[in-house]
Each structure stands twice: as C-alpha cells, then as structure tokens.
GROMACS .gro file of C-alpha atoms in nm:
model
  373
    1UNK     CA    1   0.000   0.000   0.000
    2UNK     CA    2   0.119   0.322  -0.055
    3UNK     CA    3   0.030   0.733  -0.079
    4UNK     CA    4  -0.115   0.760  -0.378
    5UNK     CA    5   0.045   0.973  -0.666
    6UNK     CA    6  -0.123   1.289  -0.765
    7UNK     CA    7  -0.056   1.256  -1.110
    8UNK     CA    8  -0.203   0.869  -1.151
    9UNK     CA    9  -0.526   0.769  -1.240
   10UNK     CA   10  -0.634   0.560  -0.952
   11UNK     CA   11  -0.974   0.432  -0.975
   12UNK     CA   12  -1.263   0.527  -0.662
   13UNK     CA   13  -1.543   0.347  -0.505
   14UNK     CA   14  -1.900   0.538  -0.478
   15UNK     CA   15  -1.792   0.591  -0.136
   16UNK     CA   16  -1.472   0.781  -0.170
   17UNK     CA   17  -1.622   1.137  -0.105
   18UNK     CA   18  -1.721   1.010   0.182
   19UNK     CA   19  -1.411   0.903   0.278
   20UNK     CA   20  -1.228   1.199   0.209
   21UNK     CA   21  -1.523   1.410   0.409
   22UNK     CA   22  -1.456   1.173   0.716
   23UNK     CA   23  -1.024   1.253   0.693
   24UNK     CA   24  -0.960   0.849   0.598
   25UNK     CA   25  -0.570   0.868   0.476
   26UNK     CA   26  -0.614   0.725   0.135
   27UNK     CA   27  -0.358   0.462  -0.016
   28UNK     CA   28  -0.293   0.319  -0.320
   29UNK     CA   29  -0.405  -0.023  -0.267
   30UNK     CA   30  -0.442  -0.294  -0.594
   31UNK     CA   31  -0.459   0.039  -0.826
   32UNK     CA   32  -0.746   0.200  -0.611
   33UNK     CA   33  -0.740   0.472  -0.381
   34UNK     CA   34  -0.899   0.342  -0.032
   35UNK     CA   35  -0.879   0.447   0.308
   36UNK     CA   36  -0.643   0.319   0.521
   37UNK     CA   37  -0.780   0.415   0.860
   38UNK     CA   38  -0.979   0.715   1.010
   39UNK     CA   39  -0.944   0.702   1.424
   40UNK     CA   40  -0.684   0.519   1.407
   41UNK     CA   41  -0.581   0.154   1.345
   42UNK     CA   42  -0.617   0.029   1.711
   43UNK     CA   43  -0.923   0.208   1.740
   44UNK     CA   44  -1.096   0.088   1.489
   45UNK     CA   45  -0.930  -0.284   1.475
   46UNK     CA   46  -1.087  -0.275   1.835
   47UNK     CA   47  -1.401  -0.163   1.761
   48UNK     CA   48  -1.436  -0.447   1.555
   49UNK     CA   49  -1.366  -0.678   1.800
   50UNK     CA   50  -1.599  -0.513   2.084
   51UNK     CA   51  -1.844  -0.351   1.913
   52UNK     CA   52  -1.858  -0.283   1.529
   53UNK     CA   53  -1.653  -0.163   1.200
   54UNK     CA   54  -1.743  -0.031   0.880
   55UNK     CA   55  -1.534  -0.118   0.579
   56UNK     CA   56  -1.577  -0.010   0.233
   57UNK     CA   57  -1.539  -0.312   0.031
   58UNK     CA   58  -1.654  -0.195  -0.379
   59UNK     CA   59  -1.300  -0.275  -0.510
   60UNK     CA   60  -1.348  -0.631  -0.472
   61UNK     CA   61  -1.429  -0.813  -0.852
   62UNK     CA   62  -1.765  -0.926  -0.869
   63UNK     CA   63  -1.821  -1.181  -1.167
   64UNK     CA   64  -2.152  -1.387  -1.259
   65UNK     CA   65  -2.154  -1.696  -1.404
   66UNK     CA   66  -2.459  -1.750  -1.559
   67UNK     CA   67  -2.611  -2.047  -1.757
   68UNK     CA   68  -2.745  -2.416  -1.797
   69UNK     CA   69  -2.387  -2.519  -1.721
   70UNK     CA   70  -2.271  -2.287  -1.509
   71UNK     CA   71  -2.256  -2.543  -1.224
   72UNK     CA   72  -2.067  -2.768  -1.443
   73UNK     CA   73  -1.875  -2.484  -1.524
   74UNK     CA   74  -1.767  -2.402  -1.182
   75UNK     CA   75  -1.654  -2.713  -1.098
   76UNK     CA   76  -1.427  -2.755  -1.368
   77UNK     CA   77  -1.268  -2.463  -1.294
   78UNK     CA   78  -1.200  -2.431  -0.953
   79UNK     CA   79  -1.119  -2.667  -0.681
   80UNK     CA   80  -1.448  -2.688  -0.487
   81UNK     CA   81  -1.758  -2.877  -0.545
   82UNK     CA   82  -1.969  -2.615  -0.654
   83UNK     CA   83  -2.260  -2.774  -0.788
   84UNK     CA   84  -2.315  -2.913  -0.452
   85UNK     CA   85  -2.384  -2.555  -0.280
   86UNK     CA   86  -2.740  -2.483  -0.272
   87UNK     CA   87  -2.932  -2.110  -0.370
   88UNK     CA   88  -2.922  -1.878  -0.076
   89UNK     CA   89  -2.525  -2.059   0.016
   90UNK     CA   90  -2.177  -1.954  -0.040
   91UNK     CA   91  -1.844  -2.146  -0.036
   92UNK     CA   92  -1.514  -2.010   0.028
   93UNK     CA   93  -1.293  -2.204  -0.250
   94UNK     CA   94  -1.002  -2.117  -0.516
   95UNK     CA   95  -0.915  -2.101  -0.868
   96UNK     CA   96  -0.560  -2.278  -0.937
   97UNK     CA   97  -0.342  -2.295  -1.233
   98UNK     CA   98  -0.236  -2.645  -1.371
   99UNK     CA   99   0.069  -2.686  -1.142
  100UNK     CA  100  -0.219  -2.660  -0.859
  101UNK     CA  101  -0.060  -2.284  -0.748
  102UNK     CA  102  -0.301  -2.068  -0.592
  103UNK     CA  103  -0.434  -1.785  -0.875
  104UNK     CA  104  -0.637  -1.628  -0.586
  105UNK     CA  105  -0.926  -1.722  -0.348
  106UNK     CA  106  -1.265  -1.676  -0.357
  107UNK     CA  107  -1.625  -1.687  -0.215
  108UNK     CA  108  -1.847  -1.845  -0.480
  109UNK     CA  109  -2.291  -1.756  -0.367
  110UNK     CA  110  -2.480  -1.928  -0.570
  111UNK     CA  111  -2.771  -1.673  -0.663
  112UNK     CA  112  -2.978  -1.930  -0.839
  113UNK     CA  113  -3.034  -2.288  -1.022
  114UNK     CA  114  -2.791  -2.086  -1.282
  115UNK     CA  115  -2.668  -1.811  -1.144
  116UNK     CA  116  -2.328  -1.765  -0.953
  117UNK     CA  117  -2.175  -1.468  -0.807
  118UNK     CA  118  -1.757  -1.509  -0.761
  119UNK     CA  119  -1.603  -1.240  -0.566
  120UNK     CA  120  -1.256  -1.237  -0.626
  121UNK     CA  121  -0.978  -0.998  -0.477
  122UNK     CA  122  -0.882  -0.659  -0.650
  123UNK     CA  123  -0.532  -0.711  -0.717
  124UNK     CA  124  -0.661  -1.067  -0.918
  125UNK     CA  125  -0.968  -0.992  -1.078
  126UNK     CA  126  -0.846  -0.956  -1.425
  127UNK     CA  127  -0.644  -1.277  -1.361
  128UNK     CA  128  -1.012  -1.466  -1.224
  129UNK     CA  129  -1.227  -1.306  -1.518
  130UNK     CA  130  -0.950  -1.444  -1.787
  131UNK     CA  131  -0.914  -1.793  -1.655
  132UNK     CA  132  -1.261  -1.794  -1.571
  133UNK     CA  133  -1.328  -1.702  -1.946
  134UNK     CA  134  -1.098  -1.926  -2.096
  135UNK     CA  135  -1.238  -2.212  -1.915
  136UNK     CA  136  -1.611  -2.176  -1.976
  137UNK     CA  137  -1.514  -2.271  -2.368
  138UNK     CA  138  -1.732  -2.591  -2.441
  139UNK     CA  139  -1.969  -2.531  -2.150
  140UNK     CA  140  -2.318  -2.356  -2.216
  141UNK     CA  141  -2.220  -2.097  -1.933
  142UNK     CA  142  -2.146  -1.689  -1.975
  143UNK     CA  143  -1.887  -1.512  -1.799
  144UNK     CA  144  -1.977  -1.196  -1.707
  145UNK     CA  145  -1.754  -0.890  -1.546
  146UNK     CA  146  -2.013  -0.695  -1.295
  147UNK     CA  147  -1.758  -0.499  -1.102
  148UNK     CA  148  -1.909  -0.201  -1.227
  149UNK     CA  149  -2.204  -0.281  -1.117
  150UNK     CA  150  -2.136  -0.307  -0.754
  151UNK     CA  151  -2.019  -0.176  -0.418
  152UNK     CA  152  -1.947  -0.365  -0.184
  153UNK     CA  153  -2.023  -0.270   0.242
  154UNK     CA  154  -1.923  -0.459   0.525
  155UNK     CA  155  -2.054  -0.418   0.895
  156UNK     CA  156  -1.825  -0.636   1.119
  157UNK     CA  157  -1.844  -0.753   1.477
  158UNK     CA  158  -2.029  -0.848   1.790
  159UNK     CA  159  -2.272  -0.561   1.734
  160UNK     CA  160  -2.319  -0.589   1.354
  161UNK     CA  161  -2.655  -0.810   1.378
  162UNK     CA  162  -2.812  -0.535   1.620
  163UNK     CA  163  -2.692  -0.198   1.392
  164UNK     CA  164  -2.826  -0.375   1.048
  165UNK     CA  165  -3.122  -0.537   1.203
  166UNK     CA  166  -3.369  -0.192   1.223
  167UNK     CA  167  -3.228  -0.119   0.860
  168UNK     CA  168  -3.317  -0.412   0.647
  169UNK     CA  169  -3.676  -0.646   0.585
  170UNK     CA  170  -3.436  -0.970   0.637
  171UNK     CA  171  -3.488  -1.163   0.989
  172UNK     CA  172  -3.074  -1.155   1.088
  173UNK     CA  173  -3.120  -1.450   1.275
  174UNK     CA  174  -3.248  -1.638   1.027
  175UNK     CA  175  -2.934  -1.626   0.745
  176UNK     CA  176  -2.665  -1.876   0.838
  177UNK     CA  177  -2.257  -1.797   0.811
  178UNK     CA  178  -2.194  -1.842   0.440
  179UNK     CA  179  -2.570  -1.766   0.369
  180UNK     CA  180  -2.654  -1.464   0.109
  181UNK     CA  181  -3.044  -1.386  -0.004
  182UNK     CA  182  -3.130  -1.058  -0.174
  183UNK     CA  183  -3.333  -0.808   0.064
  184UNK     CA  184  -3.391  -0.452   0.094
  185UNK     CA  185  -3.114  -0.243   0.345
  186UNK     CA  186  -3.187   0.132   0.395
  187UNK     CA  187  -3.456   0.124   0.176
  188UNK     CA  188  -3.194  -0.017  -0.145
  189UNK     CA  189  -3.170  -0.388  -0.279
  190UNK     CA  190  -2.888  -0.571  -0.172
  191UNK     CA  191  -2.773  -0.935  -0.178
  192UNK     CA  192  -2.727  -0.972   0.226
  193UNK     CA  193  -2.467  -1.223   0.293
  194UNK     CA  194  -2.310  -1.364   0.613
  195UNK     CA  195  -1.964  -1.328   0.546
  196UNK     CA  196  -1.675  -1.149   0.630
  197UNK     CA  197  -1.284  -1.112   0.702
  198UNK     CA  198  -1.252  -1.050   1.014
  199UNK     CA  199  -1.291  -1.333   1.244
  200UNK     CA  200  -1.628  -1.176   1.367
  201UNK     CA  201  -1.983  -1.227   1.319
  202UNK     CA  202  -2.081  -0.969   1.022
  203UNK     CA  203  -2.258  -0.920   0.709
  204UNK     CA  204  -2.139  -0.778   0.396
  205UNK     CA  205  -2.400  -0.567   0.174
  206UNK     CA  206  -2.351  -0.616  -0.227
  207UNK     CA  207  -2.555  -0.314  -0.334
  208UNK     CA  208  -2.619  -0.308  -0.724
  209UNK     CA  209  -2.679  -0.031  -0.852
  210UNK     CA  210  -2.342   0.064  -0.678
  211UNK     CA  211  -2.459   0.469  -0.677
  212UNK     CA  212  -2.690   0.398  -0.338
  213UNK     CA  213  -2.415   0.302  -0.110
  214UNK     CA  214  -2.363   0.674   0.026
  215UNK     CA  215  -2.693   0.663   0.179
  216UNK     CA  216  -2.625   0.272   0.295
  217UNK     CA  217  -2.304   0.376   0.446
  218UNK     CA  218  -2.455   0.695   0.619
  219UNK     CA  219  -2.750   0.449   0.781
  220UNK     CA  220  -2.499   0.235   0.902
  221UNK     CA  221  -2.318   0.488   1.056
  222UNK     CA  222  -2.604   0.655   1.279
  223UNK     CA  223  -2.752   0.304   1.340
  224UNK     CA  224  -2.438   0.264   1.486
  225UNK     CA  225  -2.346   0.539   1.680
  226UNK     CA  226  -2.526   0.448   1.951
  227UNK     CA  227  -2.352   0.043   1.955
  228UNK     CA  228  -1.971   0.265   1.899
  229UNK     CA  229  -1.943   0.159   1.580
  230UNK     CA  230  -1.629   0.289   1.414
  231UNK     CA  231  -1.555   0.363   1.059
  232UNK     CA  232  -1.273   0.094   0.921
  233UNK     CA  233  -0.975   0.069   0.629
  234UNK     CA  234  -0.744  -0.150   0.548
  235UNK     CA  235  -0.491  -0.180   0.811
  236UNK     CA  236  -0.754  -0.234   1.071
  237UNK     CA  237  -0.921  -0.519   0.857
  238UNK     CA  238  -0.542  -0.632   0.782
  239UNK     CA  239  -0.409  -0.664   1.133
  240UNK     CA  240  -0.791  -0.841   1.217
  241UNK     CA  241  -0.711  -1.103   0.923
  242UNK     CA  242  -0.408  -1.193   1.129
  243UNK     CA  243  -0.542  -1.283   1.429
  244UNK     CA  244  -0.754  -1.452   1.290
  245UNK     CA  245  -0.564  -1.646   1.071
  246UNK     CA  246  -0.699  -1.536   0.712
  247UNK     CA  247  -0.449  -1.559   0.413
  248UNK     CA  248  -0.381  -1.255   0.215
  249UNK     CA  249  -0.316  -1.328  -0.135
  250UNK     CA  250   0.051  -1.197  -0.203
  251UNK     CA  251   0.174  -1.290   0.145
  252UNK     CA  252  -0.001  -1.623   0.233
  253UNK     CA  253  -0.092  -1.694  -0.139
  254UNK     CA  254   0.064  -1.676  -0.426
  255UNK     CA  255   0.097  -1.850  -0.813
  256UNK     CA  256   0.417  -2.095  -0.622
  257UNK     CA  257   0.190  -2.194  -0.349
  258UNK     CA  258  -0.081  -2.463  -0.275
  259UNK     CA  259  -0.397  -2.469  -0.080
  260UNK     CA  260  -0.204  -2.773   0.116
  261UNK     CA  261   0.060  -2.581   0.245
  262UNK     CA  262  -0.136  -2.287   0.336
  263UNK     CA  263  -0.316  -2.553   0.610
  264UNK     CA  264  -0.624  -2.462   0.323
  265UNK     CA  265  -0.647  -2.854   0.153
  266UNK     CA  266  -0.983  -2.881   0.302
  267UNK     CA  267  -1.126  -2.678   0.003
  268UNK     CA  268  -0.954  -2.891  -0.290
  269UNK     CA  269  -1.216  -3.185  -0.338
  270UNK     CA  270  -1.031  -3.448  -0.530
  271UNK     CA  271  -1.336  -3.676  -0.481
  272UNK     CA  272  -1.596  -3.454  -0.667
  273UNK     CA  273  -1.687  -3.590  -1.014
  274UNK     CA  274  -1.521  -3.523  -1.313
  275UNK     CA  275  -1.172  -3.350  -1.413
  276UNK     CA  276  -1.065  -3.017  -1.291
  277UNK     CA  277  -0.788  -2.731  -1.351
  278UNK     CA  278  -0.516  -2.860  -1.152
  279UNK     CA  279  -0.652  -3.217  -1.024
  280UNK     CA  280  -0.305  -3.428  -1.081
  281UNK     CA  281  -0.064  -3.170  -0.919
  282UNK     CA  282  -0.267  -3.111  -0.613
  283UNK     CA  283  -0.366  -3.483  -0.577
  284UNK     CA  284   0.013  -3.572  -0.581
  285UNK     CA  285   0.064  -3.315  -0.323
  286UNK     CA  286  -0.242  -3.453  -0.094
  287UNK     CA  287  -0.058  -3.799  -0.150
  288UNK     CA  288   0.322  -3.680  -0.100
  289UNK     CA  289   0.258  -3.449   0.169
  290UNK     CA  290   0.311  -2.999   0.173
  291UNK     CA  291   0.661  -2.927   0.183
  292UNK     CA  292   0.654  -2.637   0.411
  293UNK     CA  293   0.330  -2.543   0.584
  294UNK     CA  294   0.133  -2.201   0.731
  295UNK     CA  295   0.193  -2.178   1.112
  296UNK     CA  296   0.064  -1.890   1.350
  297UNK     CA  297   0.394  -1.700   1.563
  298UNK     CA  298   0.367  -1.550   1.899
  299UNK     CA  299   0.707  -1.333   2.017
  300UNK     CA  300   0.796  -1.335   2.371
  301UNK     CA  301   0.923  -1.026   2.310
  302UNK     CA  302   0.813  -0.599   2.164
  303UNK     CA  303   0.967  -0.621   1.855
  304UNK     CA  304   0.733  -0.664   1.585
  305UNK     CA  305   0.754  -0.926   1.370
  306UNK     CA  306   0.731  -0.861   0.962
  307UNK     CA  307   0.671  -0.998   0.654
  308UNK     CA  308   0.994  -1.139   0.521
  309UNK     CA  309   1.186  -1.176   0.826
  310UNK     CA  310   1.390  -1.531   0.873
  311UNK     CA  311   1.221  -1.787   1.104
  312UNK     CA  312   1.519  -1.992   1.306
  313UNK     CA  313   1.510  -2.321   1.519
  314UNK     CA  314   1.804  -2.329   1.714
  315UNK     CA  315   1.968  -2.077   1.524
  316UNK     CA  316   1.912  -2.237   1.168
  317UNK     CA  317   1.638  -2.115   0.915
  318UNK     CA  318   1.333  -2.293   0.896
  319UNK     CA  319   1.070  -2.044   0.693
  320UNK     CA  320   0.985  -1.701   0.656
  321UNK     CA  321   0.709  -1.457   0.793
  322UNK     CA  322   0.451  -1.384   0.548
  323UNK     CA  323   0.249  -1.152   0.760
  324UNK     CA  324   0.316  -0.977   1.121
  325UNK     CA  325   0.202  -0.720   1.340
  326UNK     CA  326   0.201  -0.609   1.682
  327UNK     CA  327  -0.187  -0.789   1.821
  328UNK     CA  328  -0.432  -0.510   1.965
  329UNK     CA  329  -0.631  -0.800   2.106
  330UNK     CA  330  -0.361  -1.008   2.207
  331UNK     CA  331  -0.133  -0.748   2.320
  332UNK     CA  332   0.158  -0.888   2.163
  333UNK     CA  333   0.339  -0.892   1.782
  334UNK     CA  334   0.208  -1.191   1.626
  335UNK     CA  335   0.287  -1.334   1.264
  336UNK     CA  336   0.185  -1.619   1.016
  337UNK     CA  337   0.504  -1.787   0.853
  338UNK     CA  338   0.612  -2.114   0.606
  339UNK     CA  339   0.786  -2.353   0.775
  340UNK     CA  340   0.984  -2.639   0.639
  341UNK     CA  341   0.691  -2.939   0.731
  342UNK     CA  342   0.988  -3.161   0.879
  343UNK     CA  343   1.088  -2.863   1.123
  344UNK     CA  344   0.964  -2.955   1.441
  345UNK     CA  345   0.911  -2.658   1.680
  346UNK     CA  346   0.858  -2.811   1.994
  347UNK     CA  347   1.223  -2.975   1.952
  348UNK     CA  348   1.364  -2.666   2.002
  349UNK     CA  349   1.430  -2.304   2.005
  350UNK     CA  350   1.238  -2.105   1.807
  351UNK     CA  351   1.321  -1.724   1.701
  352UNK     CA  352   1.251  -1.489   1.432
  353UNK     CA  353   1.560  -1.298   1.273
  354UNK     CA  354   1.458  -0.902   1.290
  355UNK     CA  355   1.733  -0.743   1.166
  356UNK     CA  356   2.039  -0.955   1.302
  357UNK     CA  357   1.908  -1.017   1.610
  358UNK     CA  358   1.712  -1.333   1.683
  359UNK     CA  359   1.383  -1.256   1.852
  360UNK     CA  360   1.224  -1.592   2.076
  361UNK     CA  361   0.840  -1.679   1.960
  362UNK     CA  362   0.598  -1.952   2.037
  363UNK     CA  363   0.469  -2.148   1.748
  364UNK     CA  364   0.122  -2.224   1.756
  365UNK     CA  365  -0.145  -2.338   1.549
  366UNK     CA  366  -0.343  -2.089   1.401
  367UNK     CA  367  -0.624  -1.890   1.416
  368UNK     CA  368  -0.425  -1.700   1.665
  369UNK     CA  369  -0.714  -1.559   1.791
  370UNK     CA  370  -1.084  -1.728   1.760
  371UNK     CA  371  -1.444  -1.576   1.864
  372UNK     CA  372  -1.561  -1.655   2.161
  373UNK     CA  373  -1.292  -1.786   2.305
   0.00000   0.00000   0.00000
C-alpha cells in the first residue's frame, strides 16, 4: 500500500467522497485509492472486535456466471464442489493454475439454479475473469464482469446483527454464516450475505446499482453510533485477518503456493466428479505431503515481527514470515510464517531474525485468535 500519486489515475469506489469528508488517509491499494484508517488503526481494529466496524469493500471483482452449465462450469474450474452448494449458500474455495498454485481465493454464492456470483480480490480480478473465461469454452455458461455494477459494504463484529437489524426487511437470525439472499437495506436492494474477514460475526451488503451506497453507508453509521461503531480501512481489517488467521493473497498466497501448504487442503475436493484445472498436481501433493506449511507466531518479546523476516530453530532457518504485526487484542506482535513441514518446533528453540538479532516466539497453530474464546 502506498500514498497515492497525484498525477495517476487511480480508480474510486461510490464511497470515496465520503471518505475523504470523514479525513480516511487514502492509499494506493491494488490500483485504487482506499482508506487506510480514520481514528486510528487500534481504534478501529478494536471496535471491531468489541463492538462494530465499517469497511468499504466496492474494489473487490464481482463476476456472474450464468447459464445451464454454469454449475458444471464451476466445478471444472475451480477446486471446490460447486454444484453441490445450494441457492441462498456460499463457499469459500479457489481457482488454481495447472501446477495446482493458488491464482487467488474466492467466495463463490450461488444466486440461483444458474446463477453464480464469484467475488474475487482486486489485485486478481483480471487474472479470475481471464481464466474464468478461458475455461467456460465448451460449456453452455457466460462469464460476465459486474464490477461495475457493484459496491461492496461490510458491517463487522459483535454488534453488527443489532446496527443492520432496524435497517433491512431480512430476519438476521435467520441467514446462516456463508448464507446470502437478496433483501432490501436502507430502503436499497442488496444481496445480504453472512460473510466477512474478520474473524467476527458480520454481514457484507452487495448493493447493485453501486450509486446507493452513500446513503447505505450513512444508515450504518447513525444506526451505529449508539452500539460505537467505528468507521474501518485496510490496516484495521489487515491486522484483524491476522489474528484470525486469514491468508492474504501476495503474502499467504501466491501462483508458487498450494492450498495444502497454506493448512487450506480442506477446500480442494479431489473426490468430486469429473476432471478439474489442476486435479493431478494437487492430488500428488495430498498424497506426498506440503513441503513447508502455514503456522501462527507468537514473540515473547516488543519487537514486531514482519513480513519477510527469517524464522530460526536453534539458530538455523526454517521459513519465513509472510504476515506480522504487533496484536491489539492479544497485546503482543504476532505473525503467520512457512515452515519447512519436517521442522519440528517443539524440539527446540524457536526465534525470528529481525534485523540480526534473533527474537524468541511460540509457534502455535493458528487462528491466533478465535471468537468466543
């Protein structure tokens, strides 16, 4: 992420005049200029975690796969069984090249019999809409770019089912995690889905015609006021990933990685029907084993722990960081990192190299930090 250049041509959600009304810095992020906090990054990261945050999500790719096929379709192109989630469901899955490396991941809601919605991450959209294309050939199913179309609200955390309820003709209670139905919020149609990157209960509000979400945003906001509900950007909903445990494509996932190693095999299902992009490679990984795999990293220690930085047992490398940050809820700088699958932790000593000097950390499974507990 960084400032973004006066003289580019960065592209804006429907949202950004609010953002610049509210003081958000604003960051280059994926070619889009998004806020990066308002309050503050521990304000808001805790807010979250108490109460409620609001993030502005419309950068996000939004492509529908529509058709007769477009089950077929699905599963042929990514690793999940998508024929096999029902209408009003969603499935967190990913699209792989042939070698089985991760392209990007994705939450797949199936609108109807035909209809899909795949939301894919800004930085990889073009990448999903291309291999998305290229593999509908031969299968009576259109792929269709609705970016556009869309933007894209979230309202995360223990207080997000009481701020949205008074705002929207859907019973909360009633839509399951991984559960999206179109309904009215604010008085604007919406698909209303259960989801979220956080590691809270939330919702997140696909609003099409995109040009409403002012008004959304502003209704979430007062709702809100009264719960503390706190305005959100990226390195709020970054440093909430962490804890708990959500890749980031670029730092947990990336085109030389597999959903095995990244502790993420459960969504690759070998045992659906029929071929798929990347079938052989990934089944000879399930049956050889990851060679390095996605582990969550506690310091004993201040120093924070970043992305990049050398993970040692007994004084010899084992991995590297992929993602680290000092832990508002935990209270401590935490990390996710790839180590070597034979390394054994509890053998030893482990540290993290930050700049020469080798910092002690615990090695635990992750999430590192899990609702409710």
């Amino acid at each position: 992420m960084t400032a973004p250049d006066q003289g580019s041509a960065l592209r804006t959600t429907p949202l950004h005049a609010v953002h610049e009304q509210a003081g958000a810095a604003l960051v280059d992020f994926a070619g889009w200029e998004m806020p990066l906090r308002y309050s503050g990054e521990r304000a808001e990261h805790t807010a979250v975690r108490e109460t409620a945050g609001l993030f502005d999500l419309s950068h996000m790719g939004e492509i529908h796969i529509t058709g007769p096929q477009a089950a077929d379709m699905l599963d042929y192109a990514l690793v999940g069984h998508l024929s096999k989630v029902t209408p009003g469901r969603a499935r967190y899955t990913m699209i792989t090249a042939a070698d089985g490396g991760v392209l990007d991941d994705l939450i797949v809601y199936r609108l109807a019999d035909d209809e899909y919605l795949v939301v894919a991450n800004a930085a990889n959209a073009e990448t999903v809409l291309a291999a998305l294309s290229e593999r509908a050939a031969g299968f009576e199913a259109l792929v269709e770019d609705r970016s556009p179309d869309y933007a894209l609200i979230a309202v995360q955390g223990p207080a997000a089912a009481d701020i949205l309820a008074p705002l929207t003709d859907a019973d909360l209670s009633t839509i399951k995690y991984f559960a999206g139905y179109s309904h009215q919020v604010a008085g604007h149609p919406a698909l209303l889905a259960r989801t979220g990157y956080t590691g809270e209960d939330g919702f997140e509000i696909f609003l099409t015609p995109g040009d409403g979400a002012p008004a959304v945003w502003d209704a979430l906001l007062r709702a809100g006021e009264p719960h503390g509900l706190l305005p959100a950007g990226l390195s709020a909903r970054d440093t909430l990933r962490l804890e708990a445990g959500m890749p980031l494509y670029g730092n947990e996932l990336d085109a030389r990685t597999t959903p095995f190693e990244a502790n993420l095999g459960r969504v690759v299902k070998l045992d659906k029907p029929g071929d798929f992009v990347g079938r052989d490679a990934l089944q000879s990984v399930a049956d050889s084993g990851p060679r390095r795999r996605l582990v969550g990293l506690v310091a004993r220690g201040r120093r924070p722990l970043r992305k990049d930085n050398t993970v040692l047992l007994d004084g010899e490398p084992v991995g590297v960081v992929t993602s680290g940050a000092p832990s508002p809820t935990l209270g401590k700088p935490v990390a996710m990192a790839y180590i070597d699958s034979a390394a054994d932790p509890s053998s030893g000593e482990a540290a993290v190299d930050v700049r020469g000097r080798a910092e002690a950390v615990d090695v635990v499974d992750l999430p590192l930090y899990r609702r409710g507990r």
